[in-house]
Amino acid sequence: DVVMTQSPLSLPVTLGQPASISCRSSQSLVYSDGITYLNWFHQRPGQSPRRLIYKVSNRDSGVPDRFSGSGSGTDFTLKISRVEAEDVGVYYCMQATRWPLTFGGGTKVEIK
Amino acid sequence: EVQLLESGGGLVQPGGSLRLSCAASGFTFSSYAMSWVRQAPGKGLEWVSSISGSGGGTYYADSVRGRFTISRDISKNTLYLQMNSLRAEDTAVYYCAGHNCGGNCYSGFDSWGQGTLVTVSS
């Protein structure tokens, strides 16, 4: 199975400051079609997850442009350029390149 | 607007069975592959199972293979998860998720339901 390792587990941030979350996979996430199926999700307390980023760097409709995804192969990053109060919650990376599909353990973002 | 509404959760004894449903609307149901994802209390997300748009392809996590069965009724726009031989470790909120990337594409997870809680306890 592909193991997805996120860091840090917890990320206290100051409003208006940048934040960065790392996600590393135990195997390359490049599929045979050349596409890397790596998603990022945000889950607020008591809510369902919401996809933010798909295929490494594509932002979903309605997602603020302060969110960006990057990376390749086995090393990926989600960045928030300026954290706002609504960004608190847990962020998960997920790979959909190989079965079984697997999620990272999550990174909890909170305001200092 | 895509809407997914899960139901069927509840309290069940170890070894028991439960069937979850996910009613879909706002899109052509047969065009979307669908998945179930669960989240144990206070824990992270775990993929459980996926099914192709036609229903002909199914995939399972090792932790549920042989006990859970995913299916879909295109005429009813409904996704199902039949859960048998339930264990305490199956206790979780179960979400259905849709993949708006083709009937044999399982990478989307672009739409989610609100979840339904399954508690396995005596």
PDB file of C-alpha atoms in Angstrom:
ATOM      1  CA  ASP A   1       0.000   0.000   0.000  1.00  0.00           C
ATOM      2  CA  VAL A   2       1.100   3.594  -0.586  1.00  0.00           C
ATOM      3  CA  VAL A   3       1.734   5.257   2.762  1.00  0.00           C
ATOM      4  CA  MET A   4       1.016   8.980   2.869  1.00  0.00           C
ATOM      5  CA  THR A   5       2.957  10.856   5.550  1.00  0.00           C
ATOM      6  CA  GLN A   6       1.963  14.399   6.440  1.00  0.00           C
ATOM      7  CA  SER A   7       3.889  16.912   8.490  1.00  0.00           C
ATOM      8  CA  PRO A   8       3.513  18.628  10.778  1.00  0.00           C
ATOM      9  CA  LEU A   9       0.699  16.980  12.709  1.00  0.00           C
ATOM     10  CA  SER A  10      -0.257  20.319  14.210  1.00  0.00           C
ATOM     11  CA  LEU A  11       0.337  23.766  12.784  1.00  0.00           C
ATOM     12  CA  PRO A  12      -0.353  26.864  14.902  1.00  0.00           C
ATOM     13  CA  VAL A  13      -0.368  29.908  12.668  1.00  0.00           C
ATOM     14  CA  THR A  14      -0.830  33.633  13.036  1.00  0.00           C
ATOM     15  CA  LEU A  15      -3.591  35.283  11.043  1.00  0.00           C
ATOM     16  CA  GLY A  16      -2.218  36.785   7.860  1.00  0.00           C
ATOM     17  CA  GLN A  17       0.910  34.656   7.934  1.00  0.00           C
ATOM     18  CA  PRO A  18       1.770  31.847   5.491  1.00  0.00           C
ATOM     19  CA  ALA A  19       1.432  28.152   6.252  1.00  0.00           C
ATOM     20  CA  SER A  20       2.842  25.083   4.573  1.00  0.00           C
ATOM     21  CA  ILE A  21       1.934  21.404   4.886  1.00  0.00           C
ATOM     22  CA  SER A  22       4.078  18.589   3.566  1.00  0.00           C
ATOM     23  CA  CYS A  23       2.837  15.265   2.216  1.00  0.00           C
ATOM     24  CA  ARG A  24       5.187  12.460   1.227  1.00  0.00           C
ATOM     25  CA  SER A  25       4.235   9.180  -0.391  1.00  0.00           C
ATOM     26  CA  SER A  26       6.073   5.876  -0.042  1.00  0.00           C
ATOM     27  CA  GLN A  27       5.904   5.348  -3.819  1.00  0.00           C
ATOM     28  CA  SER A  28       5.755   7.577  -6.851  1.00  0.00           C
ATOM     29  CA  LEU A  29       2.244   8.850  -7.516  1.00  0.00           C
ATOM     30  CA  VAL A  30       2.754   9.214 -11.253  1.00  0.00           C
ATOM     31  CA  TYR A  31       0.212   7.002 -12.980  1.00  0.00           C
ATOM     32  CA  SER A  32       0.816   5.213 -16.272  1.00  0.00           C
ATOM     33  CA  ASP A  33      -0.986   8.058 -18.085  1.00  0.00           C
ATOM     34  CA  GLY A  34       1.601  10.505 -16.776  1.00  0.00           C
ATOM     35  CA  ILE A  35      -0.838  12.195 -14.391  1.00  0.00           C
ATOM     36  CA  THR A  36      -0.244  12.437 -10.646  1.00  0.00           C
ATOM     37  CA  TYR A  37      -3.461  11.813  -8.742  1.00  0.00           C
ATOM     38  CA  LEU A  38      -2.809  13.701  -5.542  1.00  0.00           C
ATOM     39  CA  ASN A  39      -5.656  15.589  -3.860  1.00  0.00           C
ATOM     40  CA  TRP A  40      -5.848  17.907  -0.863  1.00  0.00           C
ATOM     41  CA  PHE A  41      -8.899  18.193   1.368  1.00  0.00           C
ATOM     42  CA  HIS A  42      -9.966  20.516   4.175  1.00  0.00           C
ATOM     43  CA  GLN A  43     -12.267  19.413   6.966  1.00  0.00           C
ATOM     44  CA  ARG A  44     -13.680  21.894   9.436  1.00  0.00           C
ATOM     45  CA  PRO A  45     -14.879  20.584  12.818  1.00  0.00           C
ATOM     46  CA  GLY A  46     -18.214  18.828  12.488  1.00  0.00           C
ATOM     47  CA  GLN A  47     -18.231  19.094   8.701  1.00  0.00           C
ATOM     48  CA  SER A  48     -17.605  16.822   5.752  1.00  0.00           C
ATOM     49  CA  PRO A  49     -14.289  17.034   3.931  1.00  0.00           C
ATOM     50  CA  ARG A  50     -14.057  19.414   0.992  1.00  0.00           C
ATOM     51  CA  ARG A  51     -11.638  19.005  -1.864  1.00  0.00           C
ATOM     52  CA  LEU A  52      -9.339  21.989  -2.360  1.00  0.00           C
ATOM     53  CA  ILE A  53      -6.749  20.791  -4.851  1.00  0.00           C
ATOM     54  CA  TYR A  54      -6.723  17.947  -7.376  1.00  0.00           C
ATOM     55  CA  LYS A  55      -3.936  16.489  -9.515  1.00  0.00           C
ATOM     56  CA  VAL A  56      -1.300  18.181  -7.352  1.00  0.00           C
ATOM     57  CA  SER A  57      -1.901  21.800  -8.245  1.00  0.00           C
ATOM     58  CA  ASN A  58      -5.397  22.369  -9.665  1.00  0.00           C
ATOM     59  CA  ARG A  59      -7.545  24.501  -7.399  1.00  0.00           C
ATOM     60  CA  ASP A  60     -11.229  23.624  -7.151  1.00  0.00           C
ATOM     61  CA  SER A  61     -13.907  26.132  -8.072  1.00  0.00           C
ATOM     62  CA  GLY A  62     -14.569  28.535  -5.216  1.00  0.00           C
ATOM     63  CA  VAL A  63     -11.290  27.818  -3.452  1.00  0.00           C
ATOM     64  CA  PRO A  64      -9.468  31.072  -2.653  1.00  0.00           C
ATOM     65  CA  ASP A  65      -6.280  31.663  -4.585  1.00  0.00           C
ATOM     66  CA  ARG A  66      -4.313  31.894  -1.324  1.00  0.00           C
ATOM     67  CA  PHE A  67      -4.301  28.071  -1.496  1.00  0.00           C
ATOM     68  CA  SER A  68      -1.780  26.430  -3.781  1.00  0.00           C
ATOM     69  CA  GLY A  69      -0.508  22.914  -4.318  1.00  0.00           C
ATOM     70  CA  SER A  70       2.820  21.822  -5.704  1.00  0.00           C
ATOM     71  CA  GLY A  71       5.183  18.887  -5.895  1.00  0.00           C
ATOM     72  CA  SER A  72       5.964  15.832  -7.932  1.00  0.00           C
ATOM     73  CA  GLY A  73       6.775  12.155  -7.615  1.00  0.00           C
ATOM     74  CA  THR A  74       6.647  11.488  -3.897  1.00  0.00           C
ATOM     75  CA  ASP A  75       6.909  14.944  -2.390  1.00  0.00           C
ATOM     76  CA  PHE A  76       4.004  17.395  -2.250  1.00  0.00           C
ATOM     77  CA  THR A  77       3.121  20.644  -0.507  1.00  0.00           C
ATOM     78  CA  LEU A  78      -0.001  22.619   0.262  1.00  0.00           C
ATOM     79  CA  LYS A  79       0.589  26.297   0.917  1.00  0.00           C
ATOM     80  CA  ILE A  80      -1.661  28.980   2.302  1.00  0.00           C
ATOM     81  CA  SER A  81      -0.222  32.377   1.462  1.00  0.00           C
ATOM     82  CA  ARG A  82      -2.033  34.294   4.194  1.00  0.00           C
ATOM     83  CA  VAL A  83      -4.012  32.310   6.748  1.00  0.00           C
ATOM     84  CA  GLU A  84      -7.541  33.481   7.524  1.00  0.00           C
ATOM     85  CA  ALA A  85      -9.761  32.427  10.425  1.00  0.00           C
ATOM     86  CA  GLU A  86     -11.911  30.213   8.181  1.00  0.00           C
ATOM     87  CA  ASP A  87      -8.864  28.117   7.278  1.00  0.00           C
ATOM     88  CA  VAL A  88      -8.770  26.328  10.631  1.00  0.00           C
ATOM     89  CA  GLY A  89      -9.410  22.610  10.618  1.00  0.00           C
ATOM     90  CA  VAL A  90      -7.665  19.492   9.415  1.00  0.00           C
ATOM     91  CA  TYR A  91      -6.013  19.135   6.033  1.00  0.00           C
ATOM     92  CA  TYR A  92      -5.554  15.763   4.362  1.00  0.00           C
ATOM     93  CA  CYS A  93      -3.630  14.682   1.315  1.00  0.00           C
ATOM     94  CA  MET A  94      -4.842  11.640  -0.589  1.00  0.00           C
ATOM     95  CA  GLN A  95      -3.458   9.574  -3.421  1.00  0.00           C
ATOM     96  CA  ALA A  96      -5.679   8.022  -6.067  1.00  0.00           C
ATOM     97  CA  THR A  97      -2.930   6.625  -8.258  1.00  0.00           C
ATOM     98  CA  ARG A  98      -2.764   3.126  -6.798  1.00  0.00           C
ATOM     99  CA  TRP A  99      -5.221   0.802  -5.075  1.00  0.00           C
ATOM    100  CA  PRO A 100      -5.950   0.926  -2.231  1.00  0.00           C
ATOM    101  CA  LEU A 101      -6.584   4.662  -2.164  1.00  0.00           C
ATOM    102  CA  THR A 102      -4.898   6.162   0.869  1.00  0.00           C
ATOM    103  CA  PHE A 103      -5.066   9.339   2.918  1.00  0.00           C
ATOM    104  CA  GLY A 104      -2.431  11.084   4.943  1.00  0.00           C
ATOM    105  CA  GLY A 105      -2.953  11.244   8.679  1.00  0.00           C
ATOM    106  CA  GLY A 106      -3.973  14.885   8.614  1.00  0.00           C
ATOM    107  CA  THR A 107      -2.540  18.216   9.711  1.00  0.00           C
ATOM    108  CA  LYS A 108      -4.502  20.298  12.176  1.00  0.00           C
ATOM    109  CA  VAL A 109      -4.275  24.026  11.512  1.00  0.00           C
ATOM    110  CA  GLU A 110      -5.180  26.340  14.347  1.00  0.00           C
ATOM    111  CA  ILE A 111      -4.824  30.037  15.019  1.00  0.00           C
ATOM    112  CA  LYS A 112      -2.245  31.120  17.580  1.00  0.00           C
TER     113      LYS A 112
ATOM    114  CA  GLU B   1     -25.984  21.232  -7.770  1.00  0.00           C
ATOM    115  CA  VAL B   2     -24.605  17.840  -6.762  1.00  0.00           C
ATOM    116  CA  GLN B   3     -26.183  16.528  -3.576  1.00  0.00           C
ATOM    117  CA  LEU B   4     -25.383  13.340  -1.697  1.00  0.00           C
ATOM    118  CA  LEU B   5     -27.469  12.267   1.281  1.00  0.00           C
ATOM    119  CA  GLU B   6     -26.461   9.262   3.366  1.00  0.00           C
ATOM    120  CA  SER B   7     -28.792   7.282   5.597  1.00  0.00           C
ATOM    121  CA  GLY B   8     -28.982   3.943   7.352  1.00  0.00           C
ATOM    122  CA  GLY B   9     -26.491   4.425  10.144  1.00  0.00           C
ATOM    123  CA  GLY B  10     -27.191   3.456  13.709  1.00  0.00           C
ATOM    124  CA  LEU B  11     -26.245   1.224  16.611  1.00  0.00           C
ATOM    125  CA  VAL B  12     -25.598  -2.436  15.825  1.00  0.00           C
ATOM    126  CA  GLN B  13     -24.141  -5.300  17.839  1.00  0.00           C
ATOM    127  CA  PRO B  14     -20.835  -6.916  16.909  1.00  0.00           C
ATOM    128  CA  GLY B  15     -21.436  -9.513  14.230  1.00  0.00           C
ATOM    129  CA  GLY B  16     -24.511  -7.696  13.001  1.00  0.00           C
ATOM    130  CA  SER B  17     -25.360  -6.141   9.656  1.00  0.00           C
ATOM    131  CA  LEU B  18     -26.346  -2.737   8.372  1.00  0.00           C
ATOM    132  CA  ARG B  19     -27.014  -1.267   4.939  1.00  0.00           C
ATOM    133  CA  LEU B  20     -26.086   2.315   4.210  1.00  0.00           C
ATOM    134  CA  SER B  21     -27.659   4.302   1.412  1.00  0.00           C
ATOM    135  CA  CYS B  22     -26.524   7.427  -0.388  1.00  0.00           C
ATOM    136  CA  ALA B  23     -29.190   9.237  -2.411  1.00  0.00           C
ATOM    137  CA  ALA B  24     -27.693  11.261  -5.242  1.00  0.00           C
ATOM    138  CA  SER B  25     -29.143  14.196  -7.143  1.00  0.00           C
ATOM    139  CA  GLY B  26     -28.061  17.032  -9.382  1.00  0.00           C
ATOM    140  CA  PHE B  27     -25.983  14.970 -11.796  1.00  0.00           C
ATOM    141  CA  THR B  28     -26.139  11.967 -14.117  1.00  0.00           C
ATOM    142  CA  PHE B  29     -25.603   9.228 -11.563  1.00  0.00           C
ATOM    143  CA  SER B  30     -24.374   6.587 -13.998  1.00  0.00           C
ATOM    144  CA  SER B  31     -21.611   8.925 -15.193  1.00  0.00           C
ATOM    145  CA  TYR B  32     -19.922   9.129 -11.813  1.00  0.00           C
ATOM    146  CA  ALA B  33     -17.853   6.518 -10.064  1.00  0.00           C
ATOM    147  CA  MET B  34     -18.654   6.626  -6.343  1.00  0.00           C
ATOM    148  CA  SER B  35     -16.856   5.794  -3.126  1.00  0.00           C
ATOM    149  CA  TRP B  36     -17.367   5.281   0.584  1.00  0.00           C
ATOM    150  CA  VAL B  37     -14.918   6.841   3.034  1.00  0.00           C
ATOM    151  CA  ARG B  38     -15.112   6.475   6.807  1.00  0.00           C
ATOM    152  CA  GLN B  39     -13.804   8.370   9.788  1.00  0.00           C
ATOM    153  CA  ALA B  40     -13.556   6.778  13.208  1.00  0.00           C
ATOM    154  CA  PRO B  41     -14.261   9.122  16.146  1.00  0.00           C
ATOM    155  CA  GLY B  42     -11.408  11.589  16.495  1.00  0.00           C
ATOM    156  CA  LYS B  43      -9.416   9.921  13.706  1.00  0.00           C
ATOM    157  CA  GLY B  44      -8.512  10.580  10.102  1.00  0.00           C
ATOM    158  CA  LEU B  45     -10.129   9.579   6.834  1.00  0.00           C
ATOM    159  CA  GLU B  46     -10.033   5.993   5.557  1.00  0.00           C
ATOM    160  CA  TRP B  47     -11.085   4.904   2.100  1.00  0.00           C
ATOM    161  CA  VAL B  48     -13.472   1.931   2.259  1.00  0.00           C
ATOM    162  CA  SER B  49     -14.750   1.050  -1.210  1.00  0.00           C
ATOM    163  CA  SER B  50     -15.372   2.365  -4.735  1.00  0.00           C
ATOM    164  CA  ILE B  51     -17.636   1.424  -7.617  1.00  0.00           C
ATOM    165  CA  SER B  52     -17.607   2.362 -11.286  1.00  0.00           C
ATOM    166  CA  GLY B  53     -20.367   4.361 -12.920  1.00  0.00           C
ATOM    167  CA  SER B  54     -21.882   1.229 -14.462  1.00  0.00           C
ATOM    168  CA  GLY B  55     -21.479  -0.771 -11.286  1.00  0.00           C
ATOM    169  CA  GLY B  56     -19.335  -3.335 -13.062  1.00  0.00           C
ATOM    170  CA  GLY B  57     -16.129  -2.474 -11.234  1.00  0.00           C
ATOM    171  CA  THR B  58     -15.762  -2.603  -7.462  1.00  0.00           C
ATOM    172  CA  TYR B  59     -12.815  -2.088  -5.131  1.00  0.00           C
ATOM    173  CA  TYR B  60     -12.384  -2.638  -1.409  1.00  0.00           C
ATOM    174  CA  ALA B  61      -9.981  -1.879   1.394  1.00  0.00           C
ATOM    175  CA  ASP B  62      -8.449  -5.019   2.884  1.00  0.00           C
ATOM    176  CA  SER B  63     -10.057  -4.165   6.222  1.00  0.00           C
ATOM    177  CA  VAL B  64     -13.571  -4.662   4.796  1.00  0.00           C
ATOM    178  CA  ARG B  65     -13.115  -7.037   1.872  1.00  0.00           C
ATOM    179  CA  GLY B  66     -15.345 -10.074   2.238  1.00  0.00           C
ATOM    180  CA  ARG B  67     -17.581  -8.341   4.784  1.00  0.00           C
ATOM    181  CA  PHE B  68     -18.776  -5.203   2.944  1.00  0.00           C
ATOM    182  CA  THR B  69     -20.421  -4.981  -0.476  1.00  0.00           C
ATOM    183  CA  ILE B  70     -20.767  -1.806  -2.501  1.00  0.00           C
ATOM    184  CA  SER B  71     -23.512  -1.528  -5.083  1.00  0.00           C
ATOM    185  CA  ARG B  72     -25.603   1.042  -6.891  1.00  0.00           C
ATOM    186  CA  ASP B  73     -29.106   1.257  -8.306  1.00  0.00           C
ATOM    187  CA  ILE B  74     -28.992   3.598 -11.264  1.00  0.00           C
ATOM    188  CA  SER B  75     -32.785   3.656 -11.549  1.00  0.00           C
ATOM    189  CA  LYS B  76     -32.986   4.986  -8.002  1.00  0.00           C
ATOM    190  CA  ASN B  77     -29.876   7.196  -8.139  1.00  0.00           C
ATOM    191  CA  THR B  78     -28.702   5.475  -4.981  1.00  0.00           C
ATOM    192  CA  LEU B  79     -25.398   4.070  -3.773  1.00  0.00           C
ATOM    193  CA  TYR B  80     -25.321   1.343  -1.132  1.00  0.00           C
ATOM    194  CA  LEU B  81     -22.904  -0.216   1.298  1.00  0.00           C
ATOM    195  CA  GLN B  82     -23.983  -3.548   2.749  1.00  0.00           C
ATOM    196  CA  MET B  83     -21.975  -4.152   5.911  1.00  0.00           C
ATOM    197  CA  ASN B  84     -21.923  -7.641   7.441  1.00  0.00           C
ATOM    198  CA  SER B  85     -19.992  -9.192  10.323  1.00  0.00           C
ATOM    199  CA  LEU B  86     -19.529  -5.766  11.845  1.00  0.00           C
ATOM    200  CA  ARG B  87     -16.764  -5.193  14.359  1.00  0.00           C
ATOM    201  CA  ALA B  88     -16.142  -2.532  16.977  1.00  0.00           C
ATOM    202  CA  GLU B  89     -13.401  -1.106  14.757  1.00  0.00           C
ATOM    203  CA  ASP B  90     -15.976  -0.392  12.028  1.00  0.00           C
ATOM    204  CA  THR B  91     -17.456   2.322  14.254  1.00  0.00           C
ATOM    205  CA  ALA B  92     -17.184   5.523  12.247  1.00  0.00           C
ATOM    206  CA  VAL B  93     -18.953   8.216  10.299  1.00  0.00           C
ATOM    207  CA  TYR B  94     -19.408   6.887   6.771  1.00  0.00           C
ATOM    208  CA  TYR B  95     -19.335   9.372   3.903  1.00  0.00           C
ATOM    209  CA  CYS B  96     -20.249   8.767   0.307  1.00  0.00           C
ATOM    210  CA  ALA B  97     -18.237  10.692  -2.250  1.00  0.00           C
ATOM    211  CA  GLY B  98     -18.611  11.273  -5.975  1.00  0.00           C
ATOM    212  CA  HIS B  99     -16.020  11.454  -8.734  1.00  0.00           C
ATOM    213  CA  ASN B 100     -16.862  13.914 -11.499  1.00  0.00           C
ATOM    214  CA  CYS B 101     -14.183  12.636 -13.837  1.00  0.00           C
ATOM    215  CA  GLY B 102     -15.797   9.781 -15.758  1.00  0.00           C
ATOM    216  CA  GLY B 103     -17.439   6.508 -14.892  1.00  0.00           C
ATOM    217  CA  ASN B 104     -14.144   4.684 -14.473  1.00  0.00           C
ATOM    218  CA  CYS B 105     -12.287   7.501 -12.755  1.00  0.00           C
ATOM    219  CA  TYR B 106     -11.905   7.198  -9.006  1.00  0.00           C
ATOM    220  CA  SER B 107      -9.716  10.147  -8.217  1.00  0.00           C
ATOM    221  CA  GLY B 108     -12.312  12.896  -7.941  1.00  0.00           C
ATOM    222  CA  PHE B 109     -13.765  12.962  -4.426  1.00  0.00           C
ATOM    223  CA  ASP B 110     -15.143  16.343  -5.461  1.00  0.00           C
ATOM    224  CA  SER B 111     -18.516  15.923  -3.788  1.00  0.00           C
ATOM    225  CA  TRP B 112     -19.301  14.525  -0.330  1.00  0.00           C
ATOM    226  CA  GLY B 113     -22.372  13.743   1.687  1.00  0.00           C
ATOM    227  CA  GLN B 114     -22.875  14.827   5.285  1.00  0.00           C
ATOM    228  CA  GLY B 115     -22.086  11.373   6.631  1.00  0.00           C
ATOM    229  CA  THR B 116     -23.958   8.784   8.673  1.00  0.00           C
ATOM    230  CA  LEU B 117     -22.726   7.398  11.990  1.00  0.00           C
ATOM    231  CA  VAL B 118     -22.350   3.657  12.475  1.00  0.00           C
ATOM    232  CA  THR B 119     -21.730   2.462  16.013  1.00  0.00           C
ATOM    233  CA  VAL B 120     -20.846  -1.170  16.614  1.00  0.00           C
ATOM    234  CA  SER B 121     -21.242  -2.010  20.267  1.00  0.00           C
ATOM    235  CA  SER B 122     -22.931  -4.472  22.569  1.00  0.00           C
TER     236      SER B 122
END
